Amino acid sequence: MAYIKNIIKIEAAEAEKLKSVIFPARHLCILPQDVEFRQIQCKNPSSCEISDKVESKVRIFTSKLTFKSCEQINSDDIPLAYRVTTADGCRYLIGRDHRPFPVLTRSELMPSSHTDSSLIAYTVTWSDVIKPLQIIE
């Protein structure tokens, strides 16, 4: 099991806008300049856990990005892809322009105490034959 640790920035874009992504090497990608990502305001740091398993002789990677935010994020209508940035400046792409798309789930807590957090806990789960791609310039 691997982790992408100390995520300090999470951004989302419509997955269909990633059609012209370039893949120069395994687990690397170059994003087109015209893709517009919207930053999600979240509590730092966030994390991404990456696990793998073999199904029918094919390795499947499952990436699970977890973060907390006060924003209401809606991905019901349009599939989203996510760009995450770590504290050391590395950027990763979670999702592509085709299925399987990342799935966003949320857990809203209504705290009983004024001192408890009322942030929304989000989980982005993406299962594919590749792990999150490191973005290079």
CSV table of N, CA and C in Angstrom, one decimal:
chain,number,residue,atom,x,y,z
A,1,MET,N,0.8,-1.2,0.0
A,1,MET,CA,0.0,0.0,0.0
A,1,MET,C,0.9,1.2,0.0
A,2,ALA,N,0.5,2.2,-0.8
A,2,ALA,CA,1.3,3.4,-0.9
A,2,ALA,C,0.4,4.6,-0.6
A,3,TYR,N,1.1,5.7,-0.3
A,3,TYR,CA,0.3,6.9,0.1
A,3,TYR,C,0.9,8.1,-0.6
A,4,ILE,N,0.0,9.1,-0.9
A,4,ILE,CA,0.5,10.4,-1.3
A,4,ILE,C,0.2,11.3,-0.1
A,5,LYS,N,1.2,11.7,0.6
A,5,LYS,CA,1.1,12.4,1.9
A,5,LYS,C,1.2,13.9,1.7
A,6,ASN,N,0.7,14.6,2.8
A,6,ASN,CA,0.8,16.0,2.9
A,6,ASN,C,0.3,16.8,1.7
A,7,ILE,N,-0.9,16.4,1.3
A,7,ILE,CA,-1.6,17.1,0.2
A,7,ILE,C,-2.1,18.5,0.7
A,8,ILE,N,-1.6,19.5,0.1
A,8,ILE,CA,-2.0,20.9,0.6
A,8,ILE,C,-2.9,21.6,-0.4
A,9,LYS,N,-3.2,21.0,-1.5
A,9,LYS,CA,-4.1,21.7,-2.5
A,9,LYS,C,-4.8,20.6,-3.3
A,10,ILE,N,-6.1,20.8,-3.4
A,10,ILE,CA,-7.0,19.9,-4.2
A,10,ILE,C,-7.8,20.7,-5.2
A,11,GLU,N,-7.7,20.3,-6.5
A,11,GLU,CA,-8.5,21.0,-7.5
A,11,GLU,C,-9.3,20.0,-8.3
A,12,ALA,N,-10.4,20.5,-8.9
A,12,ALA,CA,-11.3,19.6,-9.7
A,12,ALA,C,-11.5,20.2,-11.0
A,13,ALA,N,-11.7,19.4,-12.0
A,13,ALA,CA,-12.0,19.8,-13.4
A,13,ALA,C,-12.9,18.8,-14.0
A,14,GLU,N,-13.7,19.2,-15.0
A,14,GLU,CA,-14.5,18.2,-15.7
A,14,GLU,C,-13.6,17.2,-16.4
A,15,ALA,N,-13.9,15.9,-16.2
A,15,ALA,CA,-13.1,14.8,-16.7
A,15,ALA,C,-13.0,14.9,-18.2
A,16,GLU,N,-14.1,15.3,-18.9
A,16,GLU,CA,-14.1,15.3,-20.4
A,16,GLU,C,-13.1,16.3,-21.0
A,17,LYS,N,-12.7,17.2,-20.2
A,17,LYS,CA,-11.7,18.2,-20.7
A,17,LYS,C,-10.3,17.7,-20.8
A,18,LEU,N,-10.1,16.5,-20.3
A,18,LEU,CA,-8.8,15.9,-20.3
A,18,LEU,C,-8.4,15.0,-21.5
A,19,LYS,N,-9.2,15.2,-22.6
A,19,LYS,CA,-9.0,14.4,-23.8
A,19,LYS,C,-7.6,14.5,-24.4
A,20,SER,N,-6.9,15.7,-24.2
A,20,SER,CA,-5.6,15.8,-24.9
A,20,SER,C,-4.4,15.7,-23.9
A,21,VAL,N,-4.6,14.9,-22.8
A,21,VAL,CA,-3.5,14.7,-21.9
A,21,VAL,C,-2.5,13.8,-22.6
A,22,ILE,N,-1.2,14.1,-22.4
A,22,ILE,CA,-0.1,13.4,-23.0
A,22,ILE,C,0.5,12.5,-22.0
A,23,PHE,N,0.8,11.2,-22.4
A,23,PHE,CA,1.4,10.2,-21.5
A,23,PHE,C,2.8,9.9,-22.0
A,24,PRO,N,3.8,10.6,-21.5
A,24,PRO,CA,5.2,10.4,-22.1
A,24,PRO,C,5.8,9.1,-21.5
A,25,ALA,N,5.4,8.7,-20.3
A,25,ALA,CA,6.0,7.5,-19.7
A,25,ALA,C,5.0,6.9,-18.7
A,26,ARG,N,5.3,5.7,-18.3
A,26,ARG,CA,4.4,5.1,-17.3
A,26,ARG,C,4.2,5.9,-16.0
A,27,HIS,N,3.0,6.1,-15.6
A,27,HIS,CA,2.7,6.9,-14.4
A,27,HIS,C,3.0,8.3,-14.5
A,28,LEU,N,3.2,8.9,-15.7
A,28,LEU,CA,3.5,10.3,-15.9
A,28,LEU,C,2.5,10.9,-16.9
A,29,CYS,N,2.2,12.2,-16.7
A,29,CYS,CA,1.3,12.8,-17.7
A,29,CYS,C,1.7,14.3,-17.8
A,30,ILE,N,1.3,14.9,-19.0
A,30,ILE,CA,1.4,16.3,-19.2
A,30,ILE,C,0.0,16.8,-19.5
A,31,LEU,N,-0.5,17.8,-18.7
A,31,LEU,CA,-1.8,18.3,-18.9
A,31,LEU,C,-1.8,19.4,-19.9
A,32,PRO,N,-2.9,19.5,-20.7
A,32,PRO,CA,-3.0,20.6,-21.7
A,32,PRO,C,-3.2,21.9,-20.9
A,33,GLN,N,-2.7,23.0,-21.5
A,33,GLN,CA,-2.8,24.3,-20.8
A,33,GLN,C,-4.2,24.8,-20.7
A,34,ASP,N,-5.1,24.4,-21.5
A,34,ASP,CA,-6.5,25.0,-21.5
A,34,ASP,C,-7.4,24.3,-20.5
A,35,VAL,N,-7.0,23.3,-19.7
A,35,VAL,CA,-7.8,22.7,-18.7
A,35,VAL,C,-7.9,23.6,-17.5
A,36,GLU,N,-9.1,23.9,-17.2
A,36,GLU,CA,-9.4,24.8,-16.0
A,36,GLU,C,-9.7,24.0,-14.8
A,37,PHE,N,-8.9,24.1,-13.8
A,37,PHE,CA,-9.1,23.4,-12.5
A,37,PHE,C,-9.6,24.4,-11.5
A,38,ARG,N,-10.6,24.0,-10.7
A,38,ARG,CA,-11.2,24.9,-9.7
A,38,ARG,C,-10.7,24.4,-8.3
A,39,GLN,N,-10.1,25.3,-7.5
A,39,GLN,CA,-9.5,24.9,-6.2
A,39,GLN,C,-10.6,24.6,-5.3
A,40,ILE,N,-10.5,23.6,-4.5
A,40,ILE,CA,-11.5,23.2,-3.4
A,40,ILE,C,-10.8,23.7,-2.1
A,41,GLN,N,-11.5,24.5,-1.4
A,41,GLN,CA,-11.0,24.9,-0.1
A,41,GLN,C,-11.2,23.8,0.9
A,42,CYS,N,-10.0,23.3,1.4
A,42,CYS,CA,-10.1,22.2,2.3
A,42,CYS,C,-9.1,22.3,3.5
A,43,LYS,N,-9.4,21.6,4.5
A,43,LYS,CA,-8.5,21.6,5.7
A,43,LYS,C,-7.3,20.8,5.3
A,44,ASN,N,-6.1,21.3,5.6
A,44,ASN,CA,-4.8,20.7,5.3
A,44,ASN,C,-4.3,20.0,6.5
A,45,PRO,N,-3.5,18.9,6.3
A,45,PRO,CA,-3.2,18.2,5.1
A,45,PRO,C,-4.3,17.2,4.8
A,46,SER,N,-4.4,16.8,3.6
A,46,SER,CA,-5.3,15.7,3.1
A,46,SER,C,-4.4,14.5,2.7
A,47,SER,N,-5.0,13.4,2.5
A,47,SER,CA,-4.1,12.2,2.1
A,47,SER,C,-4.8,11.4,1.0
A,48,CYS,N,-4.0,10.6,0.4
A,48,CYS,CA,-4.5,9.7,-0.7
A,48,CYS,C,-3.8,8.3,-0.4
A,49,GLU,N,-4.6,7.3,-0.3
A,49,GLU,CA,-4.1,5.9,0.0
A,49,GLU,C,-4.3,5.2,-1.3
A,50,ILE,N,-3.3,4.5,-1.8
A,50,ILE,CA,-3.3,3.7,-3.0
A,50,ILE,C,-3.1,2.2,-2.7
A,51,SER,N,-4.0,1.4,-3.0
A,51,SER,CA,-3.9,-0.1,-2.9
A,51,SER,C,-4.0,-0.7,-4.2
A,52,ASP,N,-3.6,-2.0,-4.3
A,52,ASP,CA,-3.8,-2.7,-5.5
A,52,ASP,C,-4.1,-4.2,-5.3
A,53,LYS,N,-4.8,-4.8,-6.3
A,53,LYS,CA,-5.1,-6.2,-6.2
A,53,LYS,C,-5.1,-6.7,-7.6
A,54,VAL,N,-5.1,-8.0,-7.7
A,54,VAL,CA,-5.1,-8.7,-9.1
A,54,VAL,C,-6.4,-9.3,-9.3
A,55,GLU,N,-7.1,-8.9,-10.3
A,55,GLU,CA,-8.4,-9.5,-10.7
A,55,GLU,C,-8.3,-10.0,-12.1
A,56,SER,N,-8.6,-11.3,-12.3
A,56,SER,CA,-8.5,-11.9,-13.7
A,56,SER,C,-7.2,-11.6,-14.3
A,57,LYS,N,-6.1,-11.7,-13.6
A,57,LYS,CA,-4.8,-11.5,-14.1
A,57,LYS,C,-4.5,-10.1,-14.5
A,58,VAL,N,-5.3,-9.2,-14.0
A,58,VAL,CA,-5.0,-7.7,-14.3
A,58,VAL,C,-4.9,-7.0,-12.9
A,59,ARG,N,-3.8,-6.2,-12.8
A,59,ARG,CA,-3.6,-5.4,-11.6
A,59,ARG,C,-4.5,-4.2,-11.6
A,60,ILE,N,-5.3,-4.1,-10.5
A,60,ILE,CA,-6.3,-2.9,-10.4
A,60,ILE,C,-5.8,-2.1,-9.2
A,61,PHE,N,-5.6,-0.8,-9.4
A,61,PHE,CA,-5.2,0.1,-8.4
A,61,PHE,C,-6.5,0.9,-7.9
A,62,THR,N,-6.6,1.0,-6.6
A,62,THR,CA,-7.7,1.8,-6.0
A,62,THR,C,-7.1,2.9,-5.2
A,63,SER,N,-7.4,4.1,-5.6
A,63,SER,CA,-6.9,5.3,-5.0
A,63,SER,C,-8.0,5.9,-4.2
A,64,LYS,N,-7.7,6.3,-2.9
A,64,LYS,CA,-8.8,6.8,-2.1
A,64,LYS,C,-8.3,8.2,-1.5
A,65,LEU,N,-8.8,9.3,-2.0
A,65,LEU,CA,-8.4,10.6,-1.6
A,65,LEU,C,-9.4,11.0,-0.5
A,66,THR,N,-8.9,11.5,0.7
A,66,THR,CA,-9.8,11.9,1.7
A,66,THR,C,-9.5,13.3,2.1
A,67,PHE,N,-10.5,14.2,2.3
A,67,PHE,CA,-10.3,15.5,2.7
A,67,PHE,C,-11.5,16.1,3.4
A,68,LYS,N,-11.4,17.2,4.1
A,68,LYS,CA,-12.5,17.9,4.7
A,68,LYS,C,-12.6,19.3,4.2
A,69,SER,N,-13.9,19.7,4.0
A,69,SER,CA,-14.1,21.0,3.4
A,69,SER,C,-15.4,21.6,3.9
A,70,CYS,N,-15.6,22.9,3.8
A,70,CYS,CA,-16.8,23.5,4.1
A,70,CYS,C,-17.7,23.7,2.9
A,71,GLU,N,-17.1,23.4,1.7
A,71,GLU,CA,-17.8,23.6,0.4
A,71,GLU,C,-18.7,22.4,0.2
A,72,GLN,N,-19.8,22.7,-0.6
A,72,GLN,CA,-20.7,21.7,-1.1
A,72,GLN,C,-20.2,21.4,-2.5
A,73,ILE,N,-19.7,20.2,-2.7
A,73,ILE,CA,-19.2,19.8,-4.0
A,73,ILE,C,-20.2,18.9,-4.6
A,74,ASN,N,-20.6,19.2,-5.9
A,74,ASN,CA,-21.6,18.4,-6.6
A,74,ASN,C,-21.0,17.8,-7.8
A,75,SER,N,-20.9,16.4,-7.8
A,75,SER,CA,-20.3,15.8,-9.0
A,75,SER,C,-21.3,14.8,-9.6
A,76,ASP,N,-22.6,15.0,-9.3
A,76,ASP,CA,-23.7,14.1,-9.8
A,76,ASP,C,-23.9,14.2,-11.3
A,77,ASP,N,-23.8,15.5,-11.8
A,77,ASP,CA,-24.1,15.7,-13.2
A,77,ASP,C,-22.9,15.5,-14.1
A,78,ILE,N,-21.8,15.9,-13.7
A,78,ILE,CA,-20.6,15.9,-14.6
A,78,ILE,C,-19.5,15.1,-13.9
A,79,PRO,N,-18.9,14.1,-14.5
A,79,PRO,CA,-17.8,13.4,-13.8
A,79,PRO,C,-16.6,14.4,-13.7
A,80,LEU,N,-15.9,14.3,-12.5
A,80,LEU,CA,-14.8,15.2,-12.2
A,80,LEU,C,-13.5,14.4,-12.2
A,81,ALA,N,-12.4,15.1,-12.5
A,81,ALA,CA,-11.0,14.5,-12.2
A,81,ALA,C,-10.4,15.5,-11.2
A,82,TYR,N,-9.4,15.0,-10.5
A,82,TYR,CA,-8.8,15.8,-9.4
A,82,TYR,C,-7.3,15.9,-9.6
A,83,ARG,N,-6.8,17.2,-9.3
A,83,ARG,CA,-5.4,17.4,-9.3
A,83,ARG,C,-5.0,17.7,-7.9
A,84,VAL,N,-4.1,17.0,-7.4
A,84,VAL,CA,-3.6,17.2,-6.0
A,84,VAL,C,-2.2,17.7,-6.0
A,85,THR,N,-1.8,18.6,-5.1
A,85,THR,CA,-0.5,19.1,-4.9
A,85,THR,C,0.0,18.8,-3.5
A,86,THR,N,1.2,18.2,-3.4
A,86,THR,CA,1.8,17.9,-2.1
A,86,THR,C,2.6,19.0,-1.6
A,87,ALA,N,3.0,19.0,-0.3
A,87,ALA,CA,3.8,20.0,0.3
A,87,ALA,C,5.2,20.2,-0.4
A,88,ASP,N,5.7,19.2,-1.1
A,88,ASP,CA,7.0,19.3,-1.8
A,88,ASP,C,6.8,19.7,-3.2
A,89,GLY,N,5.6,20.1,-3.6
A,89,GLY,CA,5.4,20.6,-5.0
A,89,GLY,C,5.0,19.6,-6.0
A,90,CYS,N,5.0,18.3,-5.7
A,90,CYS,CA,4.6,17.3,-6.7
A,90,CYS,C,3.1,17.3,-6.9
A,91,ARG,N,2.7,17.2,-8.2
A,91,ARG,CA,1.3,17.2,-8.5
A,91,ARG,C,0.9,15.9,-9.1
A,92,TYR,N,-0.4,15.4,-8.8
A,92,TYR,CA,-0.9,14.1,-9.3
A,92,TYR,C,-2.3,14.3,-9.9
A,93,LEU,N,-2.6,13.5,-10.9
A,93,LEU,CA,-3.9,13.5,-11.5
A,93,LEU,C,-4.7,12.3,-11.1
A,94,ILE,N,-5.8,12.4,-10.5
A,94,ILE,CA,-6.7,11.3,-10.2
A,94,ILE,C,-7.9,11.3,-11.1
A,95,GLY,N,-8.0,10.4,-12.0
A,95,GLY,CA,-9.1,10.3,-13.0
A,95,GLY,C,-8.6,10.6,-14.4
A,96,ARG,N,-9.4,10.2,-15.3
A,96,ARG,CA,-9.1,10.5,-16.8
A,96,ARG,C,-10.3,10.9,-17.5
A,97,ASP,N,-10.2,11.0,-18.8
A,97,ASP,CA,-11.4,11.5,-19.6
A,97,ASP,C,-12.4,10.5,-19.9
A,98,HIS,N,-12.2,9.3,-19.4
A,98,HIS,CA,-13.1,8.2,-19.7
A,98,HIS,C,-13.3,7.3,-18.5
A,99,ARG,N,-14.3,6.4,-18.6
A,99,ARG,CA,-14.6,5.5,-17.5
A,99,ARG,C,-13.4,4.6,-17.2
A,100,PRO,N,-13.2,4.2,-16.0
A,100,PRO,CA,-14.0,4.5,-14.8
A,100,PRO,C,-13.6,5.9,-14.2
A,101,PHE,N,-14.6,6.7,-13.9
A,101,PHE,CA,-14.4,8.0,-13.3
A,101,PHE,C,-14.3,7.9,-11.8
A,102,PRO,N,-13.6,8.9,-11.2
A,102,PRO,CA,-13.6,8.9,-9.7
A,102,PRO,C,-15.0,9.1,-9.2
A,103,VAL,N,-15.2,8.5,-8.0
A,103,VAL,CA,-16.5,8.6,-7.4
A,103,VAL,C,-16.4,9.4,-6.1
A,104,LEU,N,-17.2,10.5,-6.0
A,104,LEU,CA,-17.1,11.3,-4.8
A,104,LEU,C,-18.2,11.0,-3.9
A,105,THR,N,-17.9,10.7,-2.6
A,105,THR,CA,-18.9,10.5,-1.6
A,105,THR,C,-18.6,11.5,-0.4
A,106,ARG,N,-19.7,11.8,0.3
A,106,ARG,CA,-19.5,12.8,1.4
A,106,ARG,C,-20.2,12.3,2.6
A,107,SER,N,-19.7,12.8,3.7
A,107,SER,CA,-20.3,12.5,5.0
A,107,SER,C,-20.5,13.8,5.8
A,108,GLU,N,-21.7,14.2,6.0
A,108,GLU,CA,-22.0,15.4,6.7
A,108,GLU,C,-22.3,15.1,8.1
A,109,LEU,N,-21.6,15.8,9.0
A,109,LEU,CA,-21.9,15.6,10.5
A,109,LEU,C,-22.6,16.8,11.0
A,110,MET,N,-23.5,16.6,11.8
A,110,MET,CA,-24.2,17.7,12.6
A,110,MET,C,-23.8,17.5,14.0
A,111,PRO,N,-22.7,18.3,14.4
A,111,PRO,CA,-22.2,18.1,15.7
A,111,PRO,C,-23.1,18.5,16.9
A,112,SER,N,-23.0,17.8,18.0
A,112,SER,CA,-23.8,18.1,19.1
A,112,SER,C,-23.2,19.2,20.0
A,113,SER,N,-21.9,19.4,19.8
A,113,SER,CA,-21.2,20.4,20.5
A,113,SER,C,-20.8,21.6,19.6
A,114,HIS,N,-20.7,22.8,20.1
A,114,HIS,CA,-20.2,23.9,19.4
A,114,HIS,C,-18.8,23.8,19.0
A,115,THR,N,-18.0,23.0,19.8
A,115,THR,CA,-16.6,22.9,19.6
A,115,THR,C,-16.2,21.8,18.6
A,116,ASP,N,-17.2,21.0,18.2
A,116,ASP,CA,-16.9,19.9,17.3
A,116,ASP,C,-16.9,20.4,15.8
A,117,SER,N,-16.1,19.8,15.0
A,117,SER,CA,-16.0,20.2,13.6
A,117,SER,C,-17.3,19.9,12.8
A,118,SER,N,-17.7,20.9,12.0
A,118,SER,CA,-18.9,20.6,11.2
A,118,SER,C,-18.5,20.6,9.7
A,119,LEU,N,-17.2,20.4,9.4
A,119,LEU,CA,-16.7,20.2,8.1
A,119,LEU,C,-17.3,19.0,7.4
A,120,ILE,N,-17.4,19.0,6.1
A,120,ILE,CA,-17.9,17.8,5.4
A,120,ILE,C,-16.7,17.0,5.0
A,121,ALA,N,-16.8,15.7,5.3
A,121,ALA,CA,-15.7,14.7,5.0
A,121,ALA,C,-16.0,14.1,3.6
A,122,TYR,N,-15.1,14.3,2.7
A,122,TYR,CA,-15.2,13.8,1.4
A,122,TYR,C,-14.3,12.7,1.1
A,123,THR,N,-14.7,11.7,0.3
A,123,THR,CA,-13.8,10.6,-0.1
A,123,THR,C,-14.0,10.5,-1.6
A,124,VAL,N,-12.9,10.6,-2.3
A,124,VAL,CA,-12.8,10.3,-3.8
A,124,VAL,C,-12.2,9.0,-4.0
A,125,THR,N,-12.9,8.0,-4.6
A,125,THR,CA,-12.4,6.7,-4.9
A,125,THR,C,-12.3,6.5,-6.4
A,126,TRP,N,-11.2,6.0,-6.8
A,126,TRP,CA,-10.9,5.8,-8.2
A,126,TRP,C,-10.2,4.4,-8.4
A,127,SER,N,-10.9,3.5,-9.1
A,127,SER,CA,-10.3,2.2,-9.4
A,127,SER,C,-10.0,2.1,-10.9
A,128,ASP,N,-8.7,1.8,-11.3
A,128,ASP,CA,-8.3,1.7,-12.7
A,128,ASP,C,-7.1,0.9,-12.8
A,129,VAL,N,-6.7,0.6,-14.0
A,129,VAL,CA,-5.4,-0.2,-14.2
A,129,VAL,C,-4.2,0.7,-14.0
A,130,ILE,N,-4.3,2.0,-13.7
A,130,ILE,CA,-3.2,2.8,-13.4
A,130,ILE,C,-3.4,3.5,-12.1
A,131,LYS,N,-2.3,3.9,-11.5
A,131,LYS,CA,-2.4,4.7,-10.2
A,131,LYS,C,-2.4,6.2,-10.6
A,132,PRO,N,-2.6,7.1,-9.6
A,132,PRO,CA,-2.6,8.5,-9.9
A,132,PRO,C,-1.4,8.8,-10.7
A,133,LEU,N,-1.5,9.6,-11.7
A,133,LEU,CA,-0.4,10.0,-12.6
A,133,LEU,C,0.3,11.2,-12.1
A,134,GLN,N,1.6,11.2,-12.0
A,134,GLN,CA,2.4,12.3,-11.6
A,134,GLN,C,2.4,13.3,-12.8
A,135,ILE,N,2.1,14.6,-12.5
A,135,ILE,CA,2.0,15.6,-13.6
A,135,ILE,C,3.4,16.2,-13.7
A,136,ILE,N,3.8,16.3,-15.0
A,136,ILE,CA,5.1,16.9,-15.3
A,136,ILE,C,4.8,18.1,-16.2
A,137,GLU,N,5.7,19.0,-16.3
A,137,GLU,CA,5.6,20.2,-17.1
A,137,GLU,C,6.1,20.0,-18.5
